[in-house]
mmCIF file of C-alpha atoms in Angstrom:
data_model
loop_
_atom_site.group_PDB
_atom_site.id
_atom_site.type_symbol
_atom_site.label_atom_id
_atom_site.label_comp_id
_atom_site.label_asym_id
_atom_site.label_seq_id
_atom_site.Cartn_x
_atom_site.Cartn_y
_atom_site.Cartn_z
ATOM 1 C CA GLN A 288 -1.642 -4.865 19.212
ATOM 2 C CA VAL A 289 -0.696 -5.754 15.663
ATOM 3 C CA GLN A 290 2.876 -4.864 14.789
ATOM 4 C CA LEU A 291 4.955 -5.397 11.672
ATOM 5 C CA VAL A 292 8.621 -4.672 12.245
ATOM 6 C CA GLN A 293 10.886 -4.646 9.229
ATOM 7 C CA SER A 294 14.639 -5.063 8.912
ATOM 8 C CA GLY A 295 16.961 -2.124 8.543
ATOM 9 C CA ALA A 296 18.140 -0.154 5.541
ATOM 10 C CA GLU A 297 20.325 -1.835 2.953
ATOM 11 C CA VAL A 298 22.823 -0.593 0.380
ATOM 12 C CA LYS A 299 23.482 -2.971 -2.474
ATOM 13 C CA LYS A 300 25.419 -2.967 -5.736
ATOM 14 C CA PRO A 301 23.721 -3.543 -9.079
ATOM 15 C CA GLY A 302 23.294 -7.232 -9.775
ATOM 16 C CA ALA A 303 23.210 -8.179 -6.118
ATOM 17 C CA SER A 304 20.267 -9.504 -4.090
ATOM 18 C CA VAL A 305 18.511 -8.110 -1.034
ATOM 19 C CA LYS A 306 16.356 -9.914 1.518
ATOM 20 C CA VAL A 307 13.984 -7.811 3.590
ATOM 21 C CA SER A 308 12.252 -9.240 6.638
ATOM 22 C CA CYS A 309 8.921 -8.401 8.240
ATOM 23 C CA LYS A 310 8.353 -9.728 11.767
ATOM 24 C CA ALA A 311 4.719 -9.912 12.802
ATOM 25 C CA SER A 312 3.301 -9.837 16.306
ATOM 26 C CA GLY A 313 0.007 -9.326 18.072
ATOM 27 C CA TYR A 314 -2.006 -11.812 16.025
ATOM 28 C CA THR A 315 -2.001 -15.396 14.726
ATOM 29 C CA PHE A 316 0.643 -15.233 12.013
ATOM 30 C CA THR A 317 -0.748 -17.941 9.740
ATOM 31 C CA ASN A 318 -4.269 -16.516 9.634
ATOM 32 C CA PHE A 319 -3.531 -13.361 7.650
ATOM 33 C CA TYR A 320 -2.159 -12.634 4.197
ATOM 34 C CA LEU A 321 0.813 -10.283 3.927
ATOM 35 C CA HIS A 322 1.543 -8.027 0.978
ATOM 36 C CA TRP A 323 4.704 -6.287 -0.188
ATOM 37 C CA VAL A 324 4.531 -2.762 -1.612
ATOM 38 C CA ARG A 325 7.363 -0.515 -2.711
ATOM 39 C CA GLN A 326 7.749 3.214 -3.209
ATOM 40 C CA ALA A 327 10.573 4.714 -5.229
ATOM 41 C CA PRO A 328 11.800 8.157 -4.117
ATOM 42 C CA GLY A 329 9.139 10.766 -4.852
ATOM 43 C CA GLN A 330 6.936 8.181 -6.547
ATOM 44 C CA GLY A 331 3.683 6.349 -5.816
ATOM 45 C CA LEU A 332 2.899 2.981 -4.292
ATOM 46 C CA GLU A 333 3.588 -0.175 -6.299
ATOM 47 C CA TRP A 334 2.152 -3.544 -5.299
ATOM 48 C CA MET A 335 4.655 -6.387 -5.557
ATOM 49 C CA GLY A 336 2.897 -9.497 -4.330
ATOM 50 C CA ILE A 337 0.848 -11.315 -1.710
ATOM 51 C CA PHE A 338 2.068 -14.066 0.603
ATOM 52 C CA ASN A 339 -0.035 -16.690 2.354
ATOM 53 C CA PRO A 340 1.824 -17.704 5.539
ATOM 54 C CA SER A 341 -0.433 -20.696 6.177
ATOM 55 C CA VAL A 342 0.723 -22.523 3.046
ATOM 56 C CA GLY A 343 3.879 -20.603 2.209
ATOM 57 C CA SER A 344 2.770 -19.553 -1.260
ATOM 58 C CA ALA A 345 2.899 -16.235 -3.084
ATOM 59 C CA VAL A 346 1.245 -14.490 -5.999
ATOM 60 C CA LEU A 347 3.498 -11.910 -7.599
ATOM 61 C CA ALA A 348 2.877 -8.923 -9.810
ATOM 62 C CA GLN A 349 3.896 -9.815 -13.343
ATOM 63 C CA LYS A 350 6.682 -7.257 -13.237
ATOM 64 C CA PHE A 351 8.413 -9.123 -10.402
ATOM 65 C CA GLN A 352 7.910 -12.721 -11.478
ATOM 66 C CA GLY A 353 11.257 -14.454 -11.736
ATOM 67 C CA ARG A 354 13.021 -11.840 -9.649
ATOM 68 C CA VAL A 355 11.168 -11.897 -6.302
ATOM 69 C CA THR A 356 10.864 -14.742 -3.809
ATOM 70 C CA MET A 357 8.637 -14.609 -0.742
ATOM 71 C CA THR A 358 9.155 -17.004 2.141
ATOM 72 C CA SER A 359 8.379 -17.248 5.818
ATOM 73 C CA ASP A 360 9.558 -18.686 9.114
ATOM 74 C CA THR A 361 6.479 -19.552 11.128
ATOM 75 C CA SER A 362 8.575 -20.206 14.242
ATOM 76 C CA THR A 363 9.449 -16.499 14.368
ATOM 77 C CA SER A 364 6.340 -15.122 12.591
ATOM 78 C CA THR A 365 8.559 -13.541 9.983
ATOM 79 C CA VAL A 366 8.009 -13.083 6.265
ATOM 80 C CA TYR A 367 10.887 -12.455 3.876
ATOM 81 C CA MET A 368 10.967 -10.779 0.481
ATOM 82 C CA GLU A 369 14.074 -11.380 -1.631
ATOM 83 C CA LEU A 370 14.673 -9.309 -4.751
ATOM 84 C CA ASN A 371 17.390 -10.475 -7.145
ATOM 85 C CA SER A 372 19.392 -8.883 -9.959
ATOM 86 C CA LEU A 373 19.074 -5.449 -8.409
ATOM 87 C CA ARG A 374 19.241 -2.362 -10.598
ATOM 88 C CA SER A 375 19.216 1.307 -9.776
ATOM 89 C CA GLU A 376 15.481 1.577 -10.381
ATOM 90 C CA ASP A 377 14.899 -0.849 -7.507
ATOM 91 C CA THR A 378 15.983 1.886 -5.089
ATOM 92 C CA ALA A 379 12.872 2.325 -2.977
ATOM 93 C CA VAL A 380 11.255 1.952 0.396
ATOM 94 C CA TYR A 381 9.806 -1.551 0.705
ATOM 95 C CA TYR A 382 6.772 -2.078 2.938
ATOM 96 C CA CYS A 383 5.043 -5.165 4.202
ATOM 97 C CA ALA A 384 1.337 -4.764 4.882
ATOM 98 C CA ARG A 385 -1.225 -7.024 6.518
ATOM 99 C CA ALA A 386 -4.652 -7.680 5.123
ATOM 100 C CA LEU A 387 -7.696 -9.313 6.699
ATOM 101 C CA PRO A 388 -7.921 -13.117 6.875
ATOM 102 C CA ALA A 389 -9.254 -12.970 3.343
ATOM 103 C CA TYR A 390 -7.708 -12.819 -0.112
ATOM 104 C CA ILE A 391 -9.912 -9.892 -1.055
ATOM 105 C CA SER A 392 -8.871 -7.219 1.401
ATOM 106 C CA ALA A 393 -7.362 -3.795 1.776
ATOM 107 C CA PHE A 394 -4.188 -3.260 3.803
ATOM 108 C CA TYR A 395 -4.926 -2.514 7.437
ATOM 109 C CA TYR A 396 -1.476 -2.548 9.024
ATOM 110 C CA TRP A 397 1.861 -1.538 7.576
ATOM 111 C CA GLY A 398 5.459 -2.071 8.545
ATOM 112 C CA GLN A 399 7.692 0.942 9.027
ATOM 113 C CA GLY A 400 9.364 0.440 5.669
ATOM 114 C CA THR A 401 12.878 -0.612 4.646
ATOM 115 C CA LEU A 402 14.965 1.626 2.406
ATOM 116 C CA VAL A 403 16.921 -0.323 -0.188
ATOM 117 C CA THR A 404 19.481 1.703 -2.099
ATOM 118 C CA VAL A 405 21.062 0.239 -5.211
ATOM 119 C CA SER A 406 24.226 2.045 -6.166
ATOM 120 C CA SER A 407 27.601 1.189 -7.592
ATOM 121 C CA ASP B 222 -4.911 -5.559 -15.735
ATOM 122 C CA ILE B 223 -7.304 -2.926 -14.375
ATOM 123 C CA GLN B 224 -5.823 0.563 -14.260
ATOM 124 C CA MET B 225 -6.638 3.085 -11.542
ATOM 125 C CA THR B 226 -6.576 6.763 -12.512
ATOM 126 C CA GLN B 227 -6.836 9.559 -9.956
ATOM 127 C CA SER B 228 -7.599 13.209 -10.574
ATOM 128 C CA PRO B 229 -6.375 15.744 -9.968
ATOM 129 C CA SER B 230 -2.694 14.866 -9.486
ATOM 130 C CA SER B 231 -2.414 17.734 -7.038
ATOM 131 C CA LEU B 232 -4.571 20.431 -5.536
ATOM 132 C CA SER B 233 -4.211 23.439 -3.303
ATOM 133 C CA ALA B 234 -7.125 24.555 -1.174
ATOM 134 C CA SER B 235 -7.795 26.788 1.796
ATOM 135 C CA VAL B 236 -8.453 25.622 5.318
ATOM 136 C CA GLY B 237 -12.152 24.877 5.614
ATOM 137 C CA ASP B 238 -12.639 24.166 1.925
ATOM 138 C CA ARG B 239 -14.410 21.090 0.630
ATOM 139 C CA VAL B 240 -11.981 18.910 -1.319
ATOM 140 C CA THR B 241 -12.897 16.137 -3.736
ATOM 141 C CA ILE B 242 -10.579 13.552 -5.260
ATOM 142 C CA THR B 243 -11.782 11.140 -7.899
ATOM 143 C CA CYS B 244 -10.567 7.675 -8.791
ATOM 144 C CA ARG B 245 -11.598 5.819 -11.919
ATOM 145 C CA ALA B 246 -11.094 2.120 -12.608
ATOM 146 C CA SER B 247 -10.673 0.942 -16.188
ATOM 147 C CA GLN B 248 -13.138 -1.895 -15.459
ATOM 148 C CA GLY B 249 -15.781 -2.397 -12.801
ATOM 149 C CA ILE B 250 -14.498 -3.385 -9.383
ATOM 150 C CA GLY B 251 -17.729 -3.346 -7.390
ATOM 151 C CA ASN B 252 -17.015 -1.573 -4.114
ATOM 152 C CA TYR B 253 -13.574 -3.121 -3.612
ATOM 153 C CA LEU B 254 -11.898 0.243 -3.337
ATOM 154 C CA ALA B 255 -9.708 1.607 -0.556
ATOM 155 C CA TRP B 256 -8.317 5.063 0.138
ATOM 156 C CA TYR B 257 -4.983 5.647 1.889
ATOM 157 C CA GLN B 258 -3.400 8.775 3.280
ATOM 158 C CA GLN B 259 0.364 9.182 3.286
ATOM 159 C CA LYS B 260 1.762 12.166 5.147
ATOM 160 C CA PRO B 261 5.271 13.364 4.301
ATOM 161 C CA GLY B 262 7.865 10.848 5.423
ATOM 162 C CA LYS B 263 5.257 8.533 6.925
ATOM 163 C CA VAL B 264 3.768 5.130 6.274
ATOM 164 C CA PRO B 265 0.494 4.924 4.317
ATOM 165 C CA LYS B 266 -2.600 4.746 6.474
ATOM 166 C CA LEU B 267 -5.902 3.144 5.511
ATOM 167 C CA LEU B 268 -8.714 5.711 5.661
ATOM 168 C CA ILE B 269 -11.604 4.004 3.914
ATOM 169 C CA ASP B 270 -12.351 0.517 2.646
ATOM 170 C CA ALA B 271 -15.281 -0.941 0.750
ATOM 171 C CA ALA B 272 -15.470 2.433 -1.029
ATOM 172 C CA SER B 273 -17.250 4.167 1.852
ATOM 173 C CA THR B 274 -16.456 2.531 5.211
ATOM 174 C CA LEU B 275 -14.488 4.926 7.389
ATOM 175 C CA GLN B 276 -11.861 3.247 9.511
ATOM 176 C CA SER B 277 -11.912 3.638 13.268
ATOM 177 C CA GLY B 278 -10.276 6.861 14.410
ATOM 178 C CA VAL B 279 -10.463 8.595 11.032
ATOM 179 C CA PRO B 280 -12.107 12.036 11.326
ATOM 180 C CA SER B 281 -15.671 12.212 10.069
ATOM 181 C CA ARG B 282 -14.759 15.012 7.641
ATOM 182 C CA PHE B 283 -13.452 12.230 5.391
ATOM 183 C CA SER B 284 -15.966 10.291 3.324
ATOM 184 C CA GLY B 285 -15.946 7.983 0.344
ATOM 185 C CA SER B 286 -18.506 7.088 -2.266
ATOM 186 C CA GLY B 287 -18.931 5.267 -5.541
ATOM 187 C CA SER B 288 -19.068 1.793 -6.999
ATOM 188 C CA GLY B 289 -18.233 0.079 -10.240
ATOM 189 C CA THR B 290 -15.725 2.333 -11.975
ATOM 190 C CA ASP B 291 -16.086 5.790 -10.395
ATOM 191 C CA PHE B 292 -15.168 6.667 -6.838
ATOM 192 C CA THR B 293 -14.743 9.817 -4.777
ATOM 193 C CA LEU B 294 -12.888 10.777 -1.627
ATOM 194 C CA THR B 295 -14.221 13.960 -0.020
ATOM 195 C CA ILE B 296 -12.763 16.045 2.765
ATOM 196 C CA SER B 297 -15.646 18.208 3.918
ATOM 197 C CA SER B 298 -13.557 20.860 5.653
ATOM 198 C CA LEU B 299 -9.842 20.760 4.896
ATOM 199 C CA GLN B 300 -7.544 20.998 7.908
ATOM 200 C CA PRO B 301 -3.800 21.681 8.027
ATOM 201 C CA GLU B 302 -3.138 18.129 9.239
ATOM 202 C CA ASP B 303 -4.741 16.769 6.045
ATOM 203 C CA VAL B 304 -1.717 17.777 3.964
ATOM 204 C CA ALA B 305 -0.733 14.456 2.418
ATOM 205 C CA ILE B 306 -0.816 12.332 -0.681
ATOM 206 C CA TYR B 307 -3.971 10.288 -1.093
ATOM 207 C CA TYR B 308 -4.037 6.999 -2.978
ATOM 208 C CA CYS B 309 -6.923 4.862 -4.118
ATOM 209 C CA GLN B 310 -6.451 1.104 -4.485
ATOM 210 C CA LYS B 311 -8.464 -1.698 -6.012
ATOM 211 C CA TYR B 312 -8.501 -4.958 -4.110
ATOM 212 C CA ASN B 313 -11.084 -7.133 -5.855
ATOM 213 C CA SER B 314 -8.384 -9.323 -7.377
ATOM 214 C CA ALA B 315 -4.694 -9.415 -8.197
ATOM 215 C CA PRO B 316 -2.931 -7.135 -8.888
ATOM 216 C CA TRP B 317 -3.798 -4.821 -5.995
ATOM 217 C CA THR B 318 -3.219 -1.684 -8.074
ATOM 218 C CA PHE B 319 -2.888 1.812 -6.631
ATOM 219 C CA GLY B 320 -3.790 5.061 -8.300
ATOM 220 C CA GLN B 321 -0.922 7.442 -8.979
ATOM 221 C CA GLY B 322 -1.785 9.623 -5.982
ATOM 222 C CA THR B 323 -3.215 13.082 -5.351
ATOM 223 C CA LYS B 324 -1.118 15.584 -3.456
ATOM 224 C CA VAL B 325 -3.196 17.874 -1.221
ATOM 225 C CA GLU B 326 -1.695 21.148 -0.042
ATOM 226 C CA ILE B 327 -2.923 24.196 1.864
ATOM 227 C CA LYS B 328 -3.241 27.437 -0.098
#
């Protein structure tokens, strides 16, 4: 069965970076796009970007361009999302989510979420 | 970018009531519209894609309709386990924007 298992909670200081991982299993890793979505405490869902594991490329929401990097390790079927220059408003739960093997797709499977807390 | 606007932001209804949530896109998106349910403290779950296709295992009391700019999620008979926040999402192109959410509670 499809599983997306994310790394554990992080506490970071303002200005630091955080790298969240999402390990996929139960399907052919390179065949499916992966998205990153975040949710600040008590707030709604915010799309961050889409990653294509077959070519290692990403399309980012304008808000995150220049501050987010998405990469992968195909040997471990893991996607990484790194967010730089952290500020308090980046405190949120970060989710990875898998689409269909198509660019135009909803999100069918979700990771369990990773809480990132930014605090001095 | 296309904006997604849900209404109402919250609602309270009795068990057995028919509940309707609307989602409006600022430009036409065809039927590339998904609905998600997020229960308190849980991960979002896909309920409906392609505006009206119910996902496997989702109770038949949920239904979706619409195309273009106006969409609806209907719960035909509200149950206690339906307490959640519901989000619509466009997925016809980047960015994959979500609506702001509708909180559904039991009266």
